[in-house]
Short mmCIF file of C-alpha atoms in Angstrom, two decimals:
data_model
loop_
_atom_site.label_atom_id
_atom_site.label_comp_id
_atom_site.label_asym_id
_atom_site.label_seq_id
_atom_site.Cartn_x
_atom_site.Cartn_y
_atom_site.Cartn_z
CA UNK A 156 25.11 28.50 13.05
CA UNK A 157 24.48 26.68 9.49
CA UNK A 158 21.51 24.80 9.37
CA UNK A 159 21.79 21.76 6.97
CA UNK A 160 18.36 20.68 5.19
CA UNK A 161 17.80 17.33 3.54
CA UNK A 162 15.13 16.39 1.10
CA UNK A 163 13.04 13.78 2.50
CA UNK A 164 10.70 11.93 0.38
CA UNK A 165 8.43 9.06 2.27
CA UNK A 166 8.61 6.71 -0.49
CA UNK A 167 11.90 5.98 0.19
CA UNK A 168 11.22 4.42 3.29
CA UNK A 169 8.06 2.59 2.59
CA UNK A 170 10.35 -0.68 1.76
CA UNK A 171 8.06 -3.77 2.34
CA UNK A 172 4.43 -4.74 2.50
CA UNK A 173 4.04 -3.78 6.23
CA UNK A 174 5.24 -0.73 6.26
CA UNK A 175 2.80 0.42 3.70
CA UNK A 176 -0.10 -1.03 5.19
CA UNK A 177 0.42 0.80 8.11
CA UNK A 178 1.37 3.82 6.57
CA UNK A 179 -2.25 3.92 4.83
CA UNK A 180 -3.99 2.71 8.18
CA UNK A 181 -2.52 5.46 9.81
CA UNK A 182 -3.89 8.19 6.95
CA UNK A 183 -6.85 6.98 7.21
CA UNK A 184 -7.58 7.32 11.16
CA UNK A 185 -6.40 11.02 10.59
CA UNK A 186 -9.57 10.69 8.59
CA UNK A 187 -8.62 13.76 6.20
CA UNK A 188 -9.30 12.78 2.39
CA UNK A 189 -5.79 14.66 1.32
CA UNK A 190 -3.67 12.73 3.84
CA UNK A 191 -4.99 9.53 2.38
CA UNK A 192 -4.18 10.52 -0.99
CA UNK A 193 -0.53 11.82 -0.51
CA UNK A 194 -0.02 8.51 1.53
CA UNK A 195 -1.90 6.54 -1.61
CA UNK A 196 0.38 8.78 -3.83
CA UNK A 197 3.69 7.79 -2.06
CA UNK A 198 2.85 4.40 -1.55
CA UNK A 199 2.49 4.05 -5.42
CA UNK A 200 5.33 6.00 -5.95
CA UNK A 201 7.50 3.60 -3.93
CA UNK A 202 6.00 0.44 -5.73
CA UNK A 203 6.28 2.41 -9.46
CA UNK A 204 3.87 5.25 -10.47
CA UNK A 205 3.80 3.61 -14.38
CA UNK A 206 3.17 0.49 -12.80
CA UNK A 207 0.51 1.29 -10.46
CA UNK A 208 -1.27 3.54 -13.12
CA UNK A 209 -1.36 0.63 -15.98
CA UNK A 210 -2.81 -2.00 -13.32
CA UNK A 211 -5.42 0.41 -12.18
CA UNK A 212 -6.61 1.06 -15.91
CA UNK A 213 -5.70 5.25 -15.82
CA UNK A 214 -2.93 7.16 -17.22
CA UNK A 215 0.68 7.78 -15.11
CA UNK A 216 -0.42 11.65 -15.54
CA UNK A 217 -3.92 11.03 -14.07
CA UNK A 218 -2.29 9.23 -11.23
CA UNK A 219 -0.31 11.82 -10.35
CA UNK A 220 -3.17 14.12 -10.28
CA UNK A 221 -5.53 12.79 -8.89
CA UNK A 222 -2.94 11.49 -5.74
CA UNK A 223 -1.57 14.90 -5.59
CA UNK A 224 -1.78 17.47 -2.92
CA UNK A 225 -4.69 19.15 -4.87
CA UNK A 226 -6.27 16.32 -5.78
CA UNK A 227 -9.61 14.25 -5.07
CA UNK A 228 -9.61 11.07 -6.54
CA UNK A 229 -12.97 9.17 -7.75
CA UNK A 230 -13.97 6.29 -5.78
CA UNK A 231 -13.23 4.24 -9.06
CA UNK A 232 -9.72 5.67 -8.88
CA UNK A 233 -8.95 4.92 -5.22
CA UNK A 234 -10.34 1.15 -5.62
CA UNK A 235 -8.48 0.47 -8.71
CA UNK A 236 -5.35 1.39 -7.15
CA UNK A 237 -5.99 -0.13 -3.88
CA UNK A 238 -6.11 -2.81 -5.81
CA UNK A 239 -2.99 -2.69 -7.85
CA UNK A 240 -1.32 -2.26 -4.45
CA UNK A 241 -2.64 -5.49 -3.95
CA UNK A 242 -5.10 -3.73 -1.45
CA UNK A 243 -8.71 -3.48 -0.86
CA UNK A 244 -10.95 -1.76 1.50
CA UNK A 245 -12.89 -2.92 4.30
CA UNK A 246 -15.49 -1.21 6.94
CA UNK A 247 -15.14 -1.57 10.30
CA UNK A 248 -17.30 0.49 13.31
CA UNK A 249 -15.99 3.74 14.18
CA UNK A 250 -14.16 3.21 17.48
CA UNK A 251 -15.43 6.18 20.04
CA UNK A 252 -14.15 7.36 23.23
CA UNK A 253 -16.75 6.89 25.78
#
């Protein structure tokens, strides 16, 4: 039997404002530094890489890098494209299971 493989790439389905937000909420209760950056990464990828990388003051190449697989962005970095997602960070208490 032939096993048919399709390329799936998240950004194509992070189509509207609520999607996204929950998309990042989600990477960052898995708490892991590279989830939160590949979900960062697609998120700007779906709203425009060039676009996201002029509002947060850094170059499209440095965006890619630092939001790749490999990468660990600077806290400057994450907040300046937090906020050219029209994001920003909050802190909240760390829920635990009794």
């Amino acid at each position: 039997m032939k096993v048919e493989v399709t390329d799936w790439d998240t950004s194509d389905y992070l189509n509207g404002n609520e999607a996204m937000i929950a998309y990042l909420e989600a990477s960052f209760e898995d708490g892991d530094p590279k989830v939160i950056a590949m979900a960062l990464g697609n998120i700007a990828k779906a709203k425009g890489m060039s676009q996201v990388a002029k509002q947060a003051g850094i170059t499209r190449e440095a965006l890619y890098k630092s939001l790749s697989e490999k990468g660990d962005p600077k806290l400057s970095t994450l907040i300046g494209v937090m906020k050219a997602l029209g994001l920003r960070l909050s802190v909240a208490p760390e829920e635990r299971a009794a």
